[in-house]
PDB file of C-alpha atoms and ligand atoms in Angstrom:
ATOM      1  CA  MET Y   1    -130.641  42.422  52.097  1.00  0.00           C
ATOM      2  CA  GLY Y   2    -128.468  40.205  54.302  1.00  0.00           C
ATOM      3  CA  SER Y   3    -126.361  41.015  57.349  1.00  0.00           C
ATOM      4  CA  ASN Y   4    -123.148  40.482  55.313  1.00  0.00           C
ATOM      5  CA  GLU Y   5    -123.829  43.462  53.098  1.00  0.00           C
ATOM      6  CA  TRP Y   6    -124.476  45.650  56.137  1.00  0.00           C
ATOM      7  CA  ASP Y   7    -121.409  44.248  57.952  1.00  0.00           C
ATOM      8  CA  GLU Y   8    -119.384  45.237  54.890  1.00  0.00           C
ATOM      9  CA  HIS Y   9    -120.952  48.710  54.942  1.00  0.00           C
ATOM     10  CA  TRP Y  10    -120.067  49.290  58.600  1.00  0.00           C
ATOM     11  CA  SER Y  11    -116.502  47.916  58.141  1.00  0.00           C
ATOM     12  CA  SER Y  12    -115.748  50.025  55.058  1.00  0.00           C
ATOM     13  CA  ARG Y  13    -112.946  52.559  55.455  1.00  0.00           C
ATOM     14  CA  LYS Y  14    -113.506  54.081  51.979  1.00  0.00           C
ATOM     15  CA  PHE Y  15    -113.564  57.882  51.815  1.00  0.00           C
ATOM     16  CA  VAL Y  16    -113.174  58.268  55.566  1.00  0.00           C
ATOM     17  CA  SER Y  17    -113.078  62.083  55.364  1.00  0.00           C
ATOM     18  CA  LEU Y  18    -116.454  62.179  53.563  1.00  0.00           C
ATOM     19  CA  ASN Y  19    -117.942  59.767  56.039  1.00  0.00           C
ATOM     20  CA  PHE Y  20    -116.682  62.168  58.686  1.00  0.00           C
ATOM     21  CA  ALA Y  21    -118.847  64.950  57.169  1.00  0.00           C
ATOM     22  CA  PHE Y  22    -121.957  62.765  57.157  1.00  0.00           C
ATOM     23  CA  LYS Y  23    -121.149  61.516  60.632  1.00  0.00           C
ATOM     24  CA  PHE Y  24    -121.204  65.181  61.707  1.00  0.00           C
ATOM     25  CA  TYR Y  25    -124.698  65.585  60.184  1.00  0.00           C
ATOM     26  CA  ARG Y  26    -125.985  62.431  61.917  1.00  0.00           C
ATOM     27  CA  LYS Y  27    -124.391  63.392  65.222  1.00  0.00           C
ATOM     28  CA  HIS Y  28    -125.383  67.071  65.353  1.00  0.00           C
ATOM     29  CA  VAL Y  29    -128.512  67.435  63.203  1.00  0.00           C
ATOM     30  CA  MET Y  30    -130.407  64.123  63.037  1.00  0.00           C
ATOM     31  CA  SER Y  31    -129.765  63.434  66.716  1.00  0.00           C
ATOM     32  CA  ASN Y  32    -131.353  66.772  67.756  1.00  0.00           C
ATOM     33  CA  ALA Y  33    -134.395  66.138  65.551  1.00  0.00           C
ATOM     34  CA  LEU Y  34    -134.780  62.642  67.012  1.00  0.00           C
ATOM     35  CA  SER Y  35    -134.576  63.968  70.588  1.00  0.00           C
ATOM     36  CA  TYR Y  36    -137.427  66.362  69.793  1.00  0.00           C
ATOM     37  CA  PHE Y  37    -139.728  63.569  68.521  1.00  0.00           C
ATOM     38  CA  PHE Y  38    -138.658  61.260  71.370  1.00  0.00           C
ATOM     39  CA  GLU Y  39    -139.767  63.784  73.987  1.00  0.00           C
ATOM     40  CA  LYS Y  40    -142.986  64.565  72.131  1.00  0.00           C
ATOM     41  CA  TYR Y  41    -144.261  61.013  71.561  1.00  0.00           C
ATOM     42  CA  PHE Y  42    -142.535  58.615  73.979  1.00  0.00           C
ATOM     43  CA  PRO Y  43    -143.316  58.381  77.701  1.00  0.00           C
ATOM     44  CA  LYS Y  44    -140.482  58.978  80.165  1.00  0.00           C
ATOM     45  CA  ASP Y  45    -140.560  55.420  81.486  1.00  0.00           C
ATOM     46  CA  GLY Y  46    -140.605  52.065  79.704  1.00  0.00           C
ATOM     47  CA  ILE Y  47    -138.797  49.960  77.112  1.00  0.00           C
ATOM     48  CA  PHE Y  48    -137.897  51.498  73.758  1.00  0.00           C
ATOM     49  CA  VAL Y  49    -136.290  49.741  70.790  1.00  0.00           C
ATOM     50  CA  GLU Y  50    -134.292  51.218  67.915  1.00  0.00           C
ATOM     51  CA  CYS Y  51    -135.183  48.736  65.184  1.00  0.00           C
ATOM     52  CA  GLY Y  52    -132.220  48.899  62.796  1.00  0.00           C
ATOM     53  CA  SER Y  53    -129.937  50.886  65.068  1.00  0.00           C
ATOM     54  CA  GLY Y  54    -126.784  50.829  62.954  1.00  0.00           C
ATOM     55  CA  THR Y  55    -124.183  52.442  65.201  1.00  0.00           C
ATOM     56  CA  SER Y  56    -126.960  54.244  67.171  1.00  0.00           C
ATOM     57  CA  LEU Y  57    -125.008  57.432  66.577  1.00  0.00           C
ATOM     58  CA  THR Y  58    -128.209  59.270  65.655  1.00  0.00           C
ATOM     59  CA  SER Y  59    -129.667  58.299  69.047  1.00  0.00           C
ATOM     60  CA  PHE Y  60    -126.908  59.395  71.395  1.00  0.00           C
ATOM     61  CA  LYS Y  61    -128.724  62.572  72.502  1.00  0.00           C
ATOM     62  CA  VAL Y  62    -132.089  61.076  73.475  1.00  0.00           C
ATOM     63  CA  MET Y  63    -133.052  61.832  77.082  1.00  0.00           C
ATOM     64  CA  LYS Y  64    -132.959  58.809  79.372  1.00  0.00           C
ATOM     65  CA  HIS Y  65    -135.364  59.693  82.184  1.00  0.00           C
ATOM     66  CA  LYS Y  66    -136.447  56.199  83.363  1.00  0.00           C
ATOM     67  CA  ARG Y  67    -136.334  54.760  79.858  1.00  0.00           C
ATOM     68  CA  ARG Y  68    -134.581  51.515  79.024  1.00  0.00           C
ATOM     69  CA  LEU Y  69    -133.133  51.708  75.518  1.00  0.00           C
ATOM     70  CA  ILE Y  70    -132.429  48.731  73.254  1.00  0.00           C
ATOM     71  CA  ALA Y  71    -130.342  48.902  70.055  1.00  0.00           C
ATOM     72  CA  LEU Y  72    -131.286  46.110  67.640  1.00  0.00           C
ATOM     73  CA  ASP Y  73    -129.592  45.492  64.290  1.00  0.00           C
ATOM     74  CA  LEU Y  74    -128.944  42.732  61.780  1.00  0.00           C
ATOM     75  CA  SER Y  75    -125.255  43.625  61.561  1.00  0.00           C
ATOM     76  CA  ILE Y  76    -122.921  42.474  64.328  1.00  0.00           C
ATOM     77  CA  LYS Y  77    -120.383  45.104  63.204  1.00  0.00           C
ATOM     78  CA  ALA Y  78    -122.979  47.843  63.739  1.00  0.00           C
ATOM     79  CA  ILE Y  79    -123.905  46.438  67.146  1.00  0.00           C
ATOM     80  CA  MET Y  80    -120.228  46.368  68.214  1.00  0.00           C
ATOM     81  CA  GLU Y  81    -119.946  50.050  67.233  1.00  0.00           C
ATOM     82  CA  ALA Y  82    -123.253  50.923  68.960  1.00  0.00           C
ATOM     83  CA  ARG Y  83    -121.786  49.650  72.239  1.00  0.00           C
ATOM     84  CA  LYS Y  84    -119.866  52.950  72.399  1.00  0.00           C
ATOM     85  CA  ILE Y  85    -123.172  54.792  72.974  1.00  0.00           C
ATOM     86  CA  ARG Y  86    -123.315  54.618  76.738  1.00  0.00           C
ATOM     87  CA  LYS Y  87    -126.972  55.463  77.244  1.00  0.00           C
ATOM     88  CA  ILE Y  88    -128.110  52.342  75.355  1.00  0.00           C
ATOM     89  CA  ASP Y  89    -128.894  49.639  77.929  1.00  0.00           C
ATOM     90  CA  TYR Y  90    -129.122  46.485  75.806  1.00  0.00           C
ATOM     91  CA  PHE Y  91    -127.759  45.382  72.422  1.00  0.00           C
ATOM     92  CA  VAL Y  92    -129.484  42.761  70.281  1.00  0.00           C
ATOM     93  CA  GLN Y  93    -128.386  41.258  66.967  1.00  0.00           C
ATOM     94  CA  SER Y  94    -131.644  40.394  65.236  1.00  0.00           C
ATOM     95  CA  ASP Y  95    -133.857  40.919  62.209  1.00  0.00           C
ATOM     96  CA  ILE Y  96    -136.685  43.445  62.475  1.00  0.00           C
ATOM     97  CA  LEU Y  97    -138.792  40.993  60.488  1.00  0.00           C
ATOM     98  CA  ARG Y  98    -138.674  38.616  63.511  1.00  0.00           C
ATOM     99  CA  LEU Y  99    -138.385  40.661  66.690  1.00  0.00           C
ATOM    100  CA  PRO Y 100    -137.275  38.685  69.765  1.00  0.00           C
ATOM    101  CA  PHE Y 101    -139.791  40.330  72.127  1.00  0.00           C
ATOM    102  CA  LYS Y 102    -143.046  39.207  73.729  1.00  0.00           C
ATOM    103  CA  PRO Y 103    -146.368  40.615  72.448  1.00  0.00           C
ATOM    104  CA  GLU Y 104    -147.294  44.011  73.935  1.00  0.00           C
ATOM    105  CA  SER Y 105    -143.980  44.365  75.793  1.00  0.00           C
ATOM    106  CA  VAL Y 106    -142.501  47.498  74.181  1.00  0.00           C
ATOM    107  CA  ASP Y 107    -143.402  51.172  74.861  1.00  0.00           C
ATOM    108  CA  GLY Y 108    -142.000  52.711  71.676  1.00  0.00           C
ATOM    109  CA  ILE Y 109    -140.089  51.907  68.482  1.00  0.00           C
ATOM    110  CA  TRP Y 110    -137.889  54.215  66.435  1.00  0.00           C
ATOM    111  CA  ASN Y 111    -135.443  54.086  63.572  1.00  0.00           C
ATOM    112  CA  LEU Y 112    -133.640  56.406  61.142  1.00  0.00           C
ATOM    113  CA  GLY Y 113    -132.728  55.453  57.596  1.00  0.00           C
ATOM    114  CA  VAL Y 114    -133.891  51.845  57.738  1.00  0.00           C
ATOM    115  CA  MET Y 115    -137.333  51.440  56.149  1.00  0.00           C
ATOM    116  CA  GLU Y 116    -136.198  52.616  52.697  1.00  0.00           C
ATOM    117  CA  HIS Y 117    -133.873  49.598  52.458  1.00  0.00           C
ATOM    118  CA  LEU Y 118    -136.773  47.095  52.711  1.00  0.00           C
ATOM    119  CA  THR Y 119    -139.075  45.789  49.964  1.00  0.00           C
ATOM    120  CA  GLN Y 120    -142.810  46.536  50.303  1.00  0.00           C
ATOM    121  CA  ALA Y 121    -143.405  42.962  51.530  1.00  0.00           C
ATOM    122  CA  GLU Y 122    -140.627  43.357  54.129  1.00  0.00           C
ATOM    123  CA  ILE Y 123    -142.033  46.728  55.219  1.00  0.00           C
ATOM    124  CA  ASP Y 124    -145.413  45.078  55.903  1.00  0.00           C
ATOM    125  CA  LYS Y 125    -143.706  42.225  57.762  1.00  0.00           C
ATOM    126  CA  ALA Y 126    -141.701  44.657  59.924  1.00  0.00           C
ATOM    127  CA  MET Y 127    -144.866  46.689  60.614  1.00  0.00           C
ATOM    128  CA  GLY Y 128    -146.618  43.456  61.640  1.00  0.00           C
ATOM    129  CA  GLU Y 129    -143.819  42.828  64.132  1.00  0.00           C
ATOM    130  CA  PHE Y 130    -144.008  46.427  65.423  1.00  0.00           C
ATOM    131  CA  GLN Y 131    -147.768  45.936  65.909  1.00  0.00           C
ATOM    132  CA  ARG Y 132    -147.221  42.634  67.731  1.00  0.00           C
ATOM    133  CA  VAL Y 133    -144.626  43.839  70.256  1.00  0.00           C
ATOM    134  CA  LEU Y 134    -145.909  47.372  70.947  1.00  0.00           C
ATOM    135  CA  LYS Y 135    -148.254  48.078  73.838  1.00  0.00           C
ATOM    136  CA  LYS Y 136    -151.618  49.484  72.788  1.00  0.00           C
ATOM    137  CA  GLY Y 137    -151.520  53.278  72.493  1.00  0.00           C
ATOM    138  CA  SER Y 138    -147.734  53.458  72.042  1.00  0.00           C
ATOM    139  CA  TYR Y 139    -145.941  55.088  69.112  1.00  0.00           C
ATOM    140  CA  VAL Y 140    -143.522  54.365  66.297  1.00  0.00           C
ATOM    141  CA  VAL Y 141    -141.257  57.193  65.070  1.00  0.00           C
ATOM    142  CA  LEU Y 142    -139.600  56.479  61.723  1.00  0.00           C
ATOM    143  CA  PHE Y 143    -137.150  58.809  59.939  1.00  0.00           C
ATOM    144  CA  TRP Y 144    -137.817  57.726  56.362  1.00  0.00           C
ATOM    145  CA  PRO Y 145    -136.230  59.560  53.412  1.00  0.00           C
ATOM    146  CA  PRO Y 146    -138.453  60.807  50.592  1.00  0.00           C
ATOM    147  CA  VAL Y 147    -137.493  60.464  46.928  1.00  0.00           C
ATOM    148  CA  TYR Y 148    -136.125  64.039  46.990  1.00  0.00           C
ATOM    149  CA  SER Y 149    -134.437  65.326  50.143  1.00  0.00           C
ATOM    150  CA  SER Y 150    -131.522  67.631  50.958  1.00  0.00           C
ATOM    151  CA  THR Y 151    -129.278  64.764  52.055  1.00  0.00           C
ATOM    152  CA  GLY Y 152    -130.357  62.496  49.194  1.00  0.00           C
ATOM    153  CA  ILE Y 153    -129.388  65.175  46.665  1.00  0.00           C
ATOM    154  CA  ALA Y 154    -126.050  65.815  48.440  1.00  0.00           C
ATOM    155  CA  TYR Y 155    -125.257  62.075  48.543  1.00  0.00           C
ATOM    156  CA  ARG Y 156    -126.078  61.593  44.830  1.00  0.00           C
ATOM    157  CA  ILE Y 157    -123.937  64.600  43.734  1.00  0.00           C
ATOM    158  CA  ILE Y 158    -120.935  63.407  45.766  1.00  0.00           C
ATOM    159  CA  GLU Y 159    -121.354  59.811  44.547  1.00  0.00           C
ATOM    160  CA  LYS Y 160    -121.355  61.071  40.928  1.00  0.00           C
ATOM    161  CA  MET Y 161    -118.254  63.231  41.546  1.00  0.00           C
ATOM    162  CA  ILE Y 162    -116.423  60.252  43.046  1.00  0.00           C
ATOM    163  CA  LYS Y 163    -117.417  58.123  40.065  1.00  0.00           C
ATOM    164  CA  ILE Y 164    -116.090  60.753  37.634  1.00  0.00           C
ATOM    165  CA  ALA Y 165    -112.831  61.106  39.621  1.00  0.00           C
ATOM    166  CA  THR Y 166    -112.132  57.405  40.133  1.00  0.00           C
ATOM    167  CA  GLY Y 167    -114.091  55.718  37.334  1.00  0.00           C
ATOM    168  CA  LYS Y 168    -115.609  53.404  39.949  1.00  0.00           C
ATOM    169  CA  ASP Y 169    -119.164  53.158  41.278  1.00  0.00           C
ATOM    170  CA  PHE Y 170    -119.426  54.460  44.822  1.00  0.00           C
ATOM    171  CA  ARG Y 171    -122.486  54.365  47.123  1.00  0.00           C
ATOM    172  CA  PHE Y 172    -122.663  55.728  50.653  1.00  0.00           C
ATOM    173  CA  TYR Y 173    -125.392  53.233  51.547  1.00  0.00           C
ATOM    174  CA  PRO Y 174    -126.793  50.015  50.074  1.00  0.00           C
ATOM    175  CA  ASP Y 175    -129.794  50.474  47.715  1.00  0.00           C
ATOM    176  CA  GLU Y 176    -132.665  52.601  48.983  1.00  0.00           C
ATOM    177  CA  ILE Y 177    -135.532  50.876  47.175  1.00  0.00           C
ATOM    178  CA  SER Y 178    -138.465  52.246  49.177  1.00  0.00           C
ATOM    179  CA  ARG Y 179    -137.964  55.981  49.615  1.00  0.00           C
ATOM    180  CA  LEU Y 180    -141.349  57.651  50.160  1.00  0.00           C
ATOM    181  CA  SER Y 181    -142.904  59.348  47.140  1.00  0.00           C
ATOM    182  CA  SER Y 182    -145.104  61.579  49.356  1.00  0.00           C
ATOM    183  CA  ARG Y 183    -146.410  62.135  52.899  1.00  0.00           C
ATOM    184  CA  GLU Y 184    -149.610  60.376  51.777  1.00  0.00           C
ATOM    185  CA  GLU Y 185    -147.658  57.230  50.898  1.00  0.00           C
ATOM    186  CA  GLY Y 186    -146.146  57.206  54.401  1.00  0.00           C
ATOM    187  CA  ALA Y 187    -149.585  57.581  55.978  1.00  0.00           C
ATOM    188  CA  SER Y 188    -151.125  54.908  53.764  1.00  0.00           C
ATOM    189  CA  ILE Y 189    -148.376  52.354  54.602  1.00  0.00           C
ATOM    190  CA  MET Y 190    -149.064  52.889  58.304  1.00  0.00           C
ATOM    191  CA  LYS Y 191    -152.838  52.713  57.827  1.00  0.00           C
ATOM    192  CA  ARG Y 192    -152.739  49.471  55.829  1.00  0.00           C
ATOM    193  CA  ASN Y 193    -150.693  47.977  58.688  1.00  0.00           C
ATOM    194  CA  GLY Y 194    -153.276  48.872  61.305  1.00  0.00           C
ATOM    195  CA  PHE Y 195    -151.681  52.003  62.809  1.00  0.00           C
ATOM    196  CA  ARG Y 196    -153.801  55.052  63.621  1.00  0.00           C
ATOM    197  CA  ASP Y 197    -153.357  58.804  64.204  1.00  0.00           C
ATOM    198  CA  CYS Y 198    -150.573  58.846  61.609  1.00  0.00           C
ATOM    199  CA  ARG Y 199    -148.746  62.135  61.065  1.00  0.00           C
ATOM    200  CA  VAL Y 200    -145.967  62.721  58.568  1.00  0.00           C
ATOM    201  CA  PHE Y 201    -143.610  65.680  59.083  1.00  0.00           C
ATOM    202  CA  PHE Y 202    -140.877  67.164  56.866  1.00  0.00           C
ATOM    203  CA  PRO Y 203    -139.044  68.968  59.656  1.00  0.00           C
ATOM    204  CA  TRP Y 204    -136.598  71.851  59.331  1.00  0.00           C
ATOM    205  CA  ARG Y 205    -134.952  70.450  62.497  1.00  0.00           C
ATOM    206  CA  ASN Y 206    -133.567  67.707  60.285  1.00  0.00           C
ATOM    207  CA  CYS Y 207    -132.673  70.147  57.469  1.00  0.00           C
ATOM    208  CA  PHE Y 208    -135.358  68.462  55.335  1.00  0.00           C
ATOM    209  CA  GLY Y 209    -133.288  65.255  55.166  1.00  0.00           C
ATOM    210  CA  ASP Y 210    -136.107  62.820  55.997  1.00  0.00           C
ATOM    211  CA  LEU Y 211    -139.839  62.567  56.356  1.00  0.00           C
ATOM    212  CA  VAL Y 212    -140.696  61.666  59.934  1.00  0.00           C
ATOM    213  CA  VAL Y 213    -143.571  59.187  60.150  1.00  0.00           C
ATOM    214  CA  VAL Y 214    -145.264  59.035  63.546  1.00  0.00           C
ATOM    215  CA  ALA Y 215    -148.124  56.612  64.227  1.00  0.00           C
ATOM    216  CA  LYS Y 216    -149.926  55.019  67.158  1.00  0.00           C
ATOM    217  CA  LYS Y 217    -150.774  51.359  67.732  1.00  0.00           C
TER     218      LYS Y 217
HETATM  219  C1  SAM O   1    -128.527  53.419  57.209  1.00  0.00           C
HETATM  220  S1  SAM O   1    -128.324  52.404  58.596  1.00  0.00           S
HETATM  221  C2  SAM O   1    -129.008  53.279  60.015  1.00  0.00           C
HETATM  222  C3  SAM O   1    -128.083  54.302  60.558  1.00  0.00           C
HETATM  223  C4  SAM O   1    -128.282  54.632  62.016  1.00  0.00           C
HETATM  224  N1  SAM O   1    -129.409  55.509  62.185  1.00  0.00           N
HETATM  225  C5  SAM O   1    -126.993  55.213  62.565  1.00  0.00           C
HETATM  226  O1  SAM O   1    -126.950  56.327  63.043  1.00  0.00           O
HETATM  227  O2  SAM O   1    -125.960  54.529  62.539  1.00  0.00           O
HETATM  228  C6  SAM O   1    -129.519  51.123  58.404  1.00  0.00           C
HETATM  229  C7  SAM O   1    -129.339  50.001  59.401  1.00  0.00           C
HETATM  230  O3  SAM O   1    -130.480  49.148  59.305  1.00  0.00           O
HETATM  231  C8  SAM O   1    -130.059  47.822  59.522  1.00  0.00           C
HETATM  232  N2  SAM O   1    -131.032  46.894  58.931  1.00  0.00           N
HETATM  233  C9  SAM O   1    -131.418  46.805  57.639  1.00  0.00           C
HETATM  234  N3  SAM O   1    -132.336  45.811  57.492  1.00  0.00           N
HETATM  235  C10 SAM O   1    -132.516  45.278  58.725  1.00  0.00           C
HETATM  236  C11 SAM O   1    -133.315  44.225  59.229  1.00  0.00           C
HETATM  237  N4  SAM O   1    -134.126  43.514  58.439  1.00  0.00           N
HETATM  238  N5  SAM O   1    -133.269  43.942  60.556  1.00  0.00           N
HETATM  239  C12 SAM O   1    -132.434  44.655  61.385  1.00  0.00           C
HETATM  240  N6  SAM O   1    -131.656  45.660  60.960  1.00  0.00           N
HETATM  241  C13 SAM O   1    -131.693  45.969  59.652  1.00  0.00           C
HETATM  242  C14 SAM O   1    -128.701  47.738  58.838  1.00  0.00           C
HETATM  243  O4  SAM O   1    -127.917  46.684  59.352  1.00  0.00           O
HETATM  244  C15 SAM O   1    -128.108  49.119  59.137  1.00  0.00           C
HETATM  245  O5  SAM O   1    -127.281  49.092  60.264  1.00  0.00           O
END
């Protein structure tokens, strides 16, 4: 999926009031869940990259300590919006399939709602890049929606209602082709890409909206 489609997504003003409701969920639920995993798995010092940051709205509550935070996204529109999140130190427009970092230079990688938009081949390529740039012993934390989740069901119902009301197809997000079918699938993707100590959570903190895949290089 190219940057144009994502630029279009982030520029869209359709159904602003509905987007407001989901923005509330990202800002006040997902962000708290992310802060919890950040504190649990990432050291308090080092360089951390949100690979597919979007607007970085879901990351605005993470604790800084001595961490340097980088927001990286394919979409320039998303990056422009992410600039409003003051605790992010650097902004990079790039593809997670070709990360612009030196080998073993990064202390942690996270993202929310990104991996399900990639094909299996792209997932493996992104994981290869995560492996290349991460320091040994550091973690990835990925919020990755399963086939059935509270938010997924809510999105689908509202999309259907909008279609009935307007007669037009409406999608909140571009296609989600690689939602996880189970925790085991999440663990096996990480294992086949060389990660270890993989744990997959379905946390109440996130109102069961995503599986959270945590794994160590
Ligand atoms: C659903 S959004 C993430 C939302 C984000 N957590 C937020 O709060 O705004 C997915 C993001 O992944 C980015 N993305 C998708 N494929 C990418 C790729 N190959 N490289 C970099 N970013 C990518 C998209 O541009 C989009 O901004």
